[in-house]
mmCIF file of C-alpha atoms and ligand atoms in Angstrom:
data_model
loop_
_atom_site.group_PDB
_atom_site.id
_atom_site.type_symbol
_atom_site.label_atom_id
_atom_site.label_comp_id
_atom_site.label_asym_id
_atom_site.label_seq_id
_atom_site.Cartn_x
_atom_site.Cartn_y
_atom_site.Cartn_z
ATOM 1 C CA UNK O 264 160.350 159.351 304.519
ATOM 2 C CA UNK O 265 160.174 155.676 303.764
ATOM 3 C CA UNK O 266 156.965 153.892 304.755
ATOM 4 C CA UNK O 267 158.924 151.266 306.730
ATOM 5 C CA UNK O 268 160.522 153.910 308.994
ATOM 6 C CA UNK O 269 157.202 155.530 309.694
ATOM 7 C CA UNK O 270 155.618 152.179 310.486
ATOM 8 C CA UNK O 271 158.498 151.205 312.703
ATOM 9 C CA UNK O 272 158.064 154.554 314.697
ATOM 10 C CA UNK O 273 154.383 153.809 315.078
ATOM 11 C CA UNK O 274 155.035 150.228 316.435
ATOM 12 C CA UNK O 275 157.554 151.574 318.920
ATOM 13 C CA UNK O 276 155.305 154.181 320.055
ATOM 14 C CA UNK O 277 152.390 151.833 320.767
ATOM 15 C CA UNK O 278 154.660 149.469 322.706
ATOM 16 C CA UNK O 279 156.108 152.222 324.869
ATOM 17 C CA UNK O 280 152.723 153.843 325.476
ATOM 18 C CA UNK O 281 151.099 150.616 326.415
ATOM 19 C CA UNK O 282 153.983 149.854 328.839
ATOM 20 C CA UNK O 283 153.734 153.226 330.417
ATOM 21 C CA UNK O 284 149.931 152.945 330.963
ATOM 22 C CA UNK O 285 150.219 149.535 332.525
ATOM 23 C CA UNK O 286 153.035 150.635 334.880
ATOM 24 C CA UNK O 287 150.799 153.569 336.229
ATOM 25 C CA UNK O 288 149.970 152.802 339.935
ATOM 26 C CA UNK O 289 147.542 155.608 340.367
ATOM 27 C CA UNK O 290 145.440 158.171 338.415
ATOM 28 C CA UNK O 291 148.120 160.849 338.601
ATOM 29 C CA UNK O 292 150.714 158.538 337.085
ATOM 30 C CA UNK O 293 148.374 157.668 334.307
ATOM 31 C CA UNK O 294 147.516 161.163 333.523
ATOM 32 C CA UNK O 295 151.304 162.021 333.191
ATOM 33 C CA UNK O 296 151.623 159.162 330.738
ATOM 34 C CA UNK O 297 148.526 160.298 328.833
ATOM 35 C CA UNK O 298 150.043 163.662 328.369
ATOM 36 C CA UNK O 299 153.273 162.294 327.335
ATOM 37 C CA UNK O 300 151.844 160.080 324.517
ATOM 38 C CA UNK O 301 148.514 161.703 323.660
ATOM 39 C CA UNK O 302 149.039 165.317 324.686
ATOM 40 C CA UNK O 303 147.335 167.643 322.110
ATOM 41 C CA UNK O 304 150.230 169.981 321.597
ATOM 42 C CA UNK O 305 153.456 168.115 322.034
ATOM 43 C CA UNK O 306 152.372 164.497 322.845
ATOM 44 C CA UNK O 307 154.631 161.829 321.025
ATOM 45 C CA UNK O 308 151.834 160.614 318.913
ATOM 46 C CA UNK O 309 151.387 164.249 317.649
ATOM 47 C CA UNK O 310 155.118 164.202 316.819
ATOM 48 C CA UNK O 311 154.933 160.954 314.945
ATOM 49 C CA UNK O 312 151.894 162.291 313.035
ATOM 50 C CA UNK O 313 154.152 164.960 311.680
ATOM 51 C CA UNK O 314 156.088 162.342 309.770
ATOM 52 C CA UNK O 315 152.949 161.334 307.964
ATOM 53 C CA UNK O 316 153.241 164.426 305.728
ATOM 54 C CA UNK O 317 156.855 163.283 304.663
ATOM 55 C CA UNK O 318 155.896 159.823 303.710
ATOM 56 C CA UNK O 319 156.159 159.182 299.869
ATOM 57 C CA UNK O 320 152.894 160.112 298.221
ATOM 58 C CA UNK O 321 151.920 156.554 297.034
ATOM 59 C CA UNK O 322 152.481 155.169 300.517
ATOM 60 C CA UNK O 323 150.396 157.849 302.238
ATOM 61 C CA UNK O 324 146.992 155.984 302.324
ATOM 62 C CA UNK O 325 148.659 152.881 303.844
ATOM 63 C CA UNK O 326 150.638 155.049 306.360
ATOM 64 C CA UNK O 327 147.425 156.981 307.294
ATOM 65 C CA UNK O 328 145.519 153.807 307.815
ATOM 66 C CA UNK O 329 148.125 152.467 310.024
ATOM 67 C CA UNK O 330 148.420 155.742 312.048
ATOM 68 C CA UNK O 331 144.701 155.607 312.816
ATOM 69 C CA UNK O 332 144.885 152.038 313.877
ATOM 70 C CA UNK O 333 147.834 152.803 316.261
ATOM 71 C CA UNK O 334 146.019 155.842 317.638
ATOM 72 C CA UNK O 335 143.052 153.702 318.523
ATOM 73 C CA UNK O 336 145.220 151.081 320.202
ATOM 74 C CA UNK O 337 147.049 153.578 322.333
ATOM 75 C CA UNK O 338 143.677 155.201 323.309
ATOM 76 C CA UNK O 339 142.203 151.918 324.225
ATOM 77 C CA UNK O 340 145.354 150.988 326.264
ATOM 78 C CA UNK O 341 144.773 154.197 328.118
ATOM 79 C CA UNK O 342 141.217 153.423 328.736
ATOM 80 C CA UNK O 343 142.008 149.811 329.980
ATOM 81 C CA UNK O 344 144.597 151.251 332.508
ATOM 82 C CA UNK O 345 142.019 153.785 333.711
ATOM 83 C CA UNK O 346 139.469 150.976 334.316
ATOM 84 C CA UNK O 347 142.100 148.922 336.055
ATOM 85 C CA UNK O 348 142.797 151.729 338.499
ATOM 86 C CA UNK O 349 139.312 152.710 339.266
ATOM 87 C CA UNK O 350 137.878 149.093 339.494
ATOM 88 C CA UNK O 351 140.812 147.865 341.541
ATOM 89 C CA UNK O 352 140.445 150.815 343.867
ATOM 90 C CA UNK O 353 142.296 149.742 347.007
ATOM 91 C CA UNK O 354 143.145 146.405 345.463
ATOM 92 C CA UNK O 355 145.357 148.260 342.985
ATOM 93 C CA UNK O 356 147.142 149.672 346.018
ATOM 94 C CA UNK O 357 147.333 146.260 347.711
ATOM 95 C CA UNK O 358 149.261 144.960 344.834
ATOM 96 C CA UNK O 359 151.946 147.397 345.245
ATOM 97 C CA UNK O 360 152.201 147.901 349.062
ATOM 98 C CA UNK O 361 150.841 144.471 350.377
ATOM 99 C CA UNK O 362 148.450 146.328 352.887
ATOM 100 C CA UNK O 363 144.850 146.835 352.315
ATOM 101 C CA UNK O 364 143.325 149.267 354.720
ATOM 102 C CA UNK O 365 139.709 148.447 353.671
ATOM 103 C CA UNK O 366 139.846 144.764 354.682
ATOM 104 C CA UNK O 367 138.199 144.452 358.137
ATOM 105 C CA UNK O 368 140.913 143.727 360.827
ATOM 106 C CA UNK O 369 141.093 140.860 363.298
ATOM 107 C CA UNK O 370 140.347 142.118 366.678
ATOM 108 C CA UNK O 371 143.078 140.943 369.240
ATOM 109 C CA UNK O 372 141.422 138.893 371.890
ATOM 110 C CA UNK O 373 141.756 140.442 375.330
ATOM 111 C CA UNK O 374 142.510 138.213 378.316
ATOM 112 C CA UNK O 375 140.153 137.933 381.230
ATOM 113 C CA UNK O 376 140.815 137.176 384.926
ATOM 114 C CA UNK O 377 139.502 133.671 385.623
ATOM 115 C CA UNK O 378 136.002 133.825 387.289
ATOM 116 C CA UNK O 379 137.283 132.073 390.292
ATOM 117 C CA UNK O 380 140.132 134.511 390.689
ATOM 118 C CA UNK O 381 137.571 137.339 390.210
ATOM 119 C CA UNK O 382 135.386 135.831 393.000
ATOM 120 C CA UNK O 383 138.372 135.588 395.302
ATOM 121 C CA UNK O 384 139.390 139.172 394.763
ATOM 122 C CA UNK O 385 135.768 140.322 395.361
ATOM 123 C CA UNK O 386 135.339 138.155 398.520
ATOM 124 C CA UNK O 387 138.689 139.470 399.793
ATOM 125 C CA UNK O 388 137.409 143.030 399.220
ATOM 126 C CA UNK O 389 134.095 142.378 401.003
ATOM 127 C CA UNK O 390 135.712 140.759 404.038
ATOM 128 C CA UNK O 391 138.376 143.429 404.133
ATOM 129 C CA UNK O 392 135.606 146.019 404.669
ATOM 130 C CA UNK O 393 134.477 143.943 407.642
ATOM 131 C CA UNK O 394 137.967 144.071 409.082
ATOM 132 C CA UNK O 395 139.322 140.697 408.011
ATOM 133 C CA UNK O 396 142.797 140.388 406.451
ATOM 134 C CA UNK O 397 144.145 137.687 404.303
ATOM 135 C CA UNK O 398 146.440 134.927 405.621
ATOM 136 C CA UNK O 399 147.800 132.225 403.411
ATOM 137 C CA UNK O 400 148.787 128.641 404.324
ATOM 138 C CA UNK O 401 150.500 125.827 402.317
ATOM 139 C CA UNK O 402 148.723 123.514 400.149
ATOM 140 C CA UNK O 403 150.932 120.581 401.137
ATOM 141 C CA UNK O 404 149.990 120.351 404.897
ATOM 142 C CA UNK O 405 151.169 118.140 407.940
ATOM 143 C CA UNK O 406 148.672 116.039 410.020
ATOM 144 C CA UNK O 407 148.873 118.443 412.991
ATOM 145 C CA UNK O 408 147.383 121.454 410.970
ATOM 146 C CA UNK O 409 144.901 119.453 408.873
ATOM 147 C CA UNK O 410 143.673 117.178 411.649
ATOM 148 C CA UNK O 411 145.148 117.014 415.130
ATOM 149 C CA UNK O 412 144.955 120.642 416.074
ATOM 150 C CA UNK O 413 141.444 120.805 414.544
ATOM 151 C CA UNK O 414 140.227 118.146 416.974
ATOM 152 C CA UNK O 415 140.239 115.419 414.402
ATOM 153 C CA UNK O 416 141.897 112.355 416.086
ATOM 154 C CA UNK O 417 143.572 109.535 414.267
ATOM 155 C CA UNK O 418 140.562 107.312 414.435
ATOM 156 C CA UNK O 419 138.336 109.827 412.915
ATOM 157 C CA UNK O 420 136.642 108.889 409.559
ATOM 158 C CA UNK O 421 137.667 112.271 408.019
ATOM 159 C CA UNK O 422 141.255 110.896 408.096
ATOM 160 C CA UNK O 423 140.184 107.933 405.778
ATOM 161 C CA UNK O 424 142.764 107.592 402.905
ATOM 162 C CA UNK O 425 139.757 107.381 400.533
ATOM 163 C CA UNK O 426 139.004 111.047 401.591
ATOM 164 C CA UNK O 427 142.429 112.459 401.323
ATOM 165 C CA UNK O 428 145.443 112.775 399.188
ATOM 166 C CA UNK O 429 148.162 111.547 401.434
ATOM 167 C CA UNK O 430 151.742 111.870 400.219
ATOM 168 C CA UNK O 431 153.734 108.724 400.456
ATOM 169 C CA UNK O 432 156.094 110.035 403.054
ATOM 170 C CA UNK O 433 156.898 108.912 406.635
ATOM 171 C CA UNK O 434 155.445 105.714 408.112
ATOM 172 C CA UNK O 435 152.091 104.535 406.599
ATOM 173 C CA UNK O 436 149.713 101.959 407.755
ATOM 174 C CA UNK O 437 146.788 100.983 405.517
ATOM 175 C CA UNK O 438 147.330 104.111 403.462
ATOM 176 C CA UNK O 439 147.287 106.373 406.500
ATOM 177 C CA UNK O 440 150.365 108.248 407.561
ATOM 178 C CA UNK O 441 151.065 107.487 411.297
ATOM 179 C CA UNK O 442 152.578 110.079 413.640
ATOM 180 C CA UNK O 443 155.502 112.317 412.587
ATOM 181 C CA UNK O 444 156.336 113.042 409.074
ATOM 182 C CA UNK O 445 152.867 112.598 407.455
ATOM 183 C CA UNK O 446 151.822 114.909 404.694
ATOM 184 C CA UNK O 447 148.868 115.525 402.529
ATOM 185 C CA UNK O 448 147.376 117.991 400.160
ATOM 186 C CA UNK O 449 145.219 119.935 402.596
ATOM 187 C CA UNK O 450 141.561 118.778 402.486
ATOM 188 C CA UNK O 451 140.265 122.152 403.923
ATOM 189 C CA UNK O 452 141.455 125.735 404.568
ATOM 190 C CA UNK O 453 140.589 125.355 408.230
ATOM 191 C CA UNK O 454 144.260 124.481 408.503
ATOM 192 C CA UNK O 455 145.049 128.117 408.134
ATOM 193 C CA UNK O 456 142.878 128.899 411.394
ATOM 194 C CA UNK O 457 145.587 126.927 413.283
ATOM 195 C CA UNK O 458 148.558 128.531 411.488
ATOM 196 C CA UNK O 459 147.098 132.077 412.253
ATOM 197 C CA UNK O 460 146.376 131.477 415.881
ATOM 198 C CA UNK O 461 149.800 129.853 416.368
ATOM 199 C CA UNK O 462 151.361 133.025 415.176
ATOM 200 C CA UNK O 463 149.451 135.649 416.950
ATOM 201 C CA UNK O 464 147.630 136.427 420.299
ATOM 202 C CA UNK O 465 143.918 137.061 420.216
ATOM 203 C CA UNK O 466 142.174 139.083 418.806
ATOM 204 C CA UNK O 467 142.311 137.437 415.377
ATOM 205 C CA UNK O 468 140.189 138.322 412.413
ATOM 206 C CA UNK O 469 141.485 136.601 409.355
ATOM 207 C CA UNK O 470 140.289 134.963 406.076
ATOM 208 C CA UNK O 471 142.183 132.598 403.901
ATOM 209 C CA UNK O 472 141.252 131.745 400.420
ATOM 210 C CA UNK O 473 142.711 128.897 398.367
ATOM 211 C CA UNK O 474 142.765 125.481 396.858
ATOM 212 C CA UNK O 475 141.863 122.331 398.793
ATOM 213 C CA UNK O 476 142.003 118.782 397.537
ATOM 214 C CA UNK O 477 139.850 115.758 397.962
ATOM 215 C CA UNK O 478 139.753 112.450 395.860
ATOM 216 C CA UNK O 479 136.289 113.027 394.597
ATOM 217 C CA UNK O 480 135.191 111.936 391.181
ATOM 218 C CA UNK O 481 134.613 114.992 389.030
ATOM 219 C CA UNK O 482 130.947 115.647 388.273
ATOM 220 C CA UNK O 483 128.713 118.728 388.061
ATOM 221 C CA UNK O 484 129.113 119.592 391.732
ATOM 222 C CA UNK O 485 132.513 117.909 392.583
ATOM 223 C CA UNK O 486 135.987 118.287 391.542
ATOM 224 C CA UNK O 487 139.207 116.805 393.112
ATOM 225 C CA UNK O 488 140.581 120.367 393.566
ATOM 226 C CA UNK O 489 138.417 123.209 394.577
ATOM 227 C CA UNK O 490 138.558 126.598 396.455
ATOM 228 C CA UNK O 491 137.428 127.592 399.931
ATOM 229 C CA UNK O 492 137.093 130.757 401.817
ATOM 230 C CA UNK O 493 137.835 130.367 405.515
ATOM 231 C CA UNK O 494 136.974 132.970 408.039
ATOM 232 C CA UNK O 495 138.080 133.088 411.710
ATOM 233 C CA UNK O 496 137.361 135.690 414.411
ATOM 234 C CA UNK O 497 138.589 135.096 417.985
ATOM 235 C CA UNK O 498 138.080 137.747 420.580
ATOM 236 C CA UNK O 499 136.338 138.329 423.899
ATOM 237 C CA UNK O 500 132.553 137.758 423.777
ATOM 238 C CA UNK O 501 132.206 136.442 420.183
ATOM 239 C CA UNK O 502 128.983 134.802 419.734
ATOM 240 C CA UNK O 503 126.795 132.896 417.324
ATOM 241 C CA UNK O 504 124.893 136.103 416.596
ATOM 242 C CA UNK O 505 128.098 137.608 415.306
ATOM 243 C CA UNK O 506 128.527 134.565 413.020
ATOM 244 C CA UNK O 507 125.142 135.044 411.517
ATOM 245 C CA UNK O 508 125.557 138.778 411.101
ATOM 246 C CA UNK O 509 128.915 138.349 409.425
ATOM 247 C CA UNK O 510 127.665 135.666 406.984
ATOM 248 C CA UNK O 511 124.543 137.823 406.229
ATOM 249 C CA UNK O 512 126.691 140.819 405.470
ATOM 250 C CA UNK O 513 128.964 138.539 403.327
ATOM 251 C CA UNK O 514 126.101 137.150 401.358
ATOM 252 C CA UNK O 515 124.207 140.550 400.846
ATOM 253 C CA UNK O 516 127.429 142.234 399.736
ATOM 254 C CA UNK O 517 128.115 139.548 397.131
ATOM 255 C CA UNK O 518 124.584 138.676 395.944
ATOM 256 C CA UNK O 519 122.572 141.736 396.792
ATOM 257 C CA UNK O 520 119.917 142.648 399.426
ATOM 258 C CA UNK O 521 117.512 139.861 398.139
ATOM 259 C CA UNK O 522 119.495 137.270 399.833
ATOM 260 C CA UNK O 523 118.745 135.108 402.978
ATOM 261 C CA UNK O 524 120.967 133.023 405.154
ATOM 262 C CA UNK O 525 119.972 129.982 407.270
ATOM 263 C CA UNK O 526 121.726 127.719 409.639
ATOM 264 C CA UNK O 527 121.117 123.945 409.968
ATOM 265 C CA UNK O 528 122.499 122.141 412.965
ATOM 266 C CA UNK O 529 125.547 120.061 411.997
ATOM 267 C CA UNK O 530 128.676 118.650 413.310
ATOM 268 C CA UNK O 531 132.369 119.529 412.659
ATOM 269 C CA UNK O 532 135.053 118.364 415.069
ATOM 270 C CA UNK O 533 136.480 121.749 415.363
ATOM 271 C CA UNK O 534 133.372 123.707 416.198
ATOM 272 C CA UNK O 535 130.812 123.445 418.814
ATOM 273 C CA UNK O 536 128.017 124.204 418.101
ATOM 274 C CA UNK O 537 128.313 123.514 414.305
ATOM 275 C CA UNK O 538 126.140 124.552 411.407
ATOM 276 C CA UNK O 539 125.672 124.081 407.696
ATOM 277 C CA UNK O 540 125.351 127.468 405.984
ATOM 278 C CA UNK O 541 122.582 127.869 403.343
ATOM 279 C CA UNK O 542 121.918 130.849 401.291
ATOM 280 C CA UNK O 543 118.850 131.667 399.250
ATOM 281 C CA UNK O 544 118.978 133.943 396.339
ATOM 282 C CA UNK O 545 116.060 134.255 393.949
ATOM 283 C CA UNK O 546 114.140 131.537 395.741
ATOM 284 C CA UNK O 547 116.683 128.806 395.515
ATOM 285 C CA UNK O 548 118.421 127.543 398.667
ATOM 286 C CA UNK O 549 121.922 126.322 398.313
ATOM 287 C CA UNK O 550 124.394 124.931 400.840
ATOM 288 C CA UNK O 551 127.568 126.903 400.694
ATOM 289 C CA UNK O 552 129.563 125.380 403.616
ATOM 290 C CA UNK O 553 130.016 125.017 407.326
ATOM 291 C CA UNK O 554 130.513 127.221 410.238
ATOM 292 C CA UNK O 555 130.243 127.319 414.046
ATOM 293 C CA UNK O 556 131.847 128.470 417.275
ATOM 294 C CA UNK O 557 135.483 127.385 417.541
ATOM 295 C CA UNK O 558 135.717 124.281 419.889
ATOM 296 C CA UNK O 559 137.473 124.852 423.156
ATOM 297 C CA UNK O 560 139.764 121.971 422.279
ATOM 298 C CA UNK O 561 141.044 123.928 419.192
ATOM 299 C CA UNK O 562 141.628 127.111 421.124
ATOM 300 C CA UNK O 563 143.559 125.045 423.726
ATOM 301 C CA UNK O 564 145.666 123.395 421.002
ATOM 302 C CA UNK O 565 147.035 126.793 420.030
ATOM 303 C CA UNK O 566 147.522 127.903 423.575
ATOM 304 C CA UNK O 567 144.483 130.170 423.909
ATOM 305 C CA UNK O 568 142.299 130.141 427.038
ATOM 306 C CA UNK O 569 138.736 129.222 426.172
ATOM 307 C CA UNK O 570 137.655 130.892 429.393
ATOM 308 C CA UNK O 571 139.048 134.185 428.072
ATOM 309 C CA UNK O 572 138.159 134.192 424.515
ATOM 310 C CA UNK O 573 135.581 132.631 422.003
ATOM 311 C CA UNK O 574 135.686 132.355 418.306
ATOM 312 C CA UNK O 575 133.504 131.985 415.324
ATOM 313 C CA UNK O 576 134.682 130.189 412.049
ATOM 314 C CA UNK O 577 133.298 129.415 408.674
ATOM 315 C CA UNK O 578 134.338 127.718 405.519
ATOM 316 C CA UNK O 579 132.541 128.182 402.201
ATOM 317 C CA UNK O 580 133.029 126.872 398.686
ATOM 318 C CA UNK O 581 134.142 129.565 396.276
ATOM 319 C CA UNK O 582 133.100 127.612 393.158
ATOM 320 C CA UNK O 583 129.534 127.306 394.588
ATOM 321 C CA UNK O 584 129.407 131.087 395.289
ATOM 322 C CA UNK O 585 130.681 131.934 391.886
ATOM 323 C CA UNK O 586 128.575 129.402 390.137
ATOM 324 C CA UNK O 587 125.402 130.673 391.841
ATOM 325 C CA UNK O 588 126.149 134.169 390.976
ATOM 326 C CA UNK O 589 126.446 133.413 387.252
ATOM 327 C CA UNK O 590 124.031 130.583 386.930
ATOM 328 C CA UNK O 591 126.687 128.039 386.210
ATOM 329 C CA UNK O 592 125.367 124.518 386.545
ATOM 330 C CA UNK O 593 128.539 122.467 386.103
ATOM 331 C CA UNK O 594 131.667 123.459 387.995
ATOM 332 C CA UNK O 595 133.880 121.484 385.587
ATOM 333 C CA UNK O 596 133.442 124.419 383.256
ATOM 334 C CA UNK O 597 135.825 126.345 385.485
ATOM 335 C CA UNK O 598 138.660 124.066 384.720
ATOM 336 C CA UNK O 599 138.395 123.218 381.097
ATOM 337 C CA UNK O 600 140.176 126.389 380.047
ATOM 338 C CA UNK O 601 137.856 126.785 377.078
ATOM 339 C CA UNK O 602 138.195 130.521 376.235
ATOM 340 C CA UNK O 603 134.584 130.629 374.839
ATOM 341 C CA UNK O 604 133.400 129.887 378.339
ATOM 342 C CA UNK O 605 136.059 132.176 380.212
ATOM 343 C CA UNK O 606 135.573 134.942 377.711
ATOM 344 C CA UNK O 607 132.162 135.644 379.200
ATOM 345 C CA UNK O 608 133.454 136.907 382.711
HETATM 346 N N1 DAH M 76 136.378 122.744 406.801
HETATM 347 C C1 DAH M 76 134.950 122.473 406.642
HETATM 348 C C2 DAH M 76 134.872 121.631 405.322
HETATM 349 O O1 DAH M 76 135.731 121.676 404.504
HETATM 350 C C3 DAH M 76 134.166 123.741 406.461
HETATM 351 C C4 DAH M 76 134.087 124.394 407.807
HETATM 352 C C5 DAH M 76 133.151 124.045 408.666
HETATM 353 C C6 DAH M 76 134.931 125.324 408.069
HETATM 354 C C7 DAH M 76 132.983 124.689 409.915
HETATM 355 C C8 DAH M 76 134.842 126.111 409.288
HETATM 356 C C9 DAH M 76 133.923 125.680 410.112
HETATM 357 O O2 DAH M 76 135.713 127.024 409.633
HETATM 358 O O3 DAH M 76 133.812 126.375 411.368
HETATM 359 O O4 DAH M 76 133.823 121.020 404.997
#
């Protein structure tokens, strides 16, 4: 056998063996390739080695030297491939499948119900247990329901255009809608008291929770839109003592037994007497809203007889209740839609 042929066989073998080792994607692959090329009985290197004996005698030393070099090259190619597979570990797999199960995943962010909505749901539940059902009213309201029927006549300061978002409909004088056709974004949920009583005969036992609007500059305790919970109970023999008990039950159900409720004398056109409602929880008194006994004029405006029935009513700020519960000191946080804030509830 000519030396040149023998050397050509060796060159071909090392090229094929290296390619096969490199292509191996796992240790099983690599082991199969090892057996094919370096197998002790019938590996291809073994076969080529048989040719060594047939090489012309003077060429034998050169052929043998080359054979040993090629054998080392193939062995070290095998070793490299083995290292690549074990060091790469899963990375070796990633190259071929594009998926690496060992890399930590990105947790999908779960949505949360907005804290104000959570509070609305909880208050609805608490009042539901006291027999109050939810009534809804429109956010764009007419002058009758926002003012007239609530005993707030045209000359009353609460109708000032600086305190209300009037819609530019109907006849306006100095920014105030006159008579028929005036509309505004409701400034209080007390409007729903009128709507509820217009629809039903007494007894009435409703709450209404929703948005109200006032042109206040936003600061830590004000926002041009906020939420109120309104309550109304009209029946025979309803008294101020009922009002206090209901508000106390409301407060202790929401905050816990360590809560106190106090009334301070006040004035609202639609209640007589009227009070401001403060609640104390963990030694901090906070004003949550107003309340009182429904004014006889209001009962008359919806066709009820104030000699027959009496009513209690209250209106509390939902942001305040929610902020107090969670120790939030700036109500603007509720409306920034910053998920880092909202995620906590
Ligand atoms: N509507 C009043 C306000 O927005 C709160 C209020 C006071 C509601 C007394 C009532 C009430 O039902 O009886 O400031």
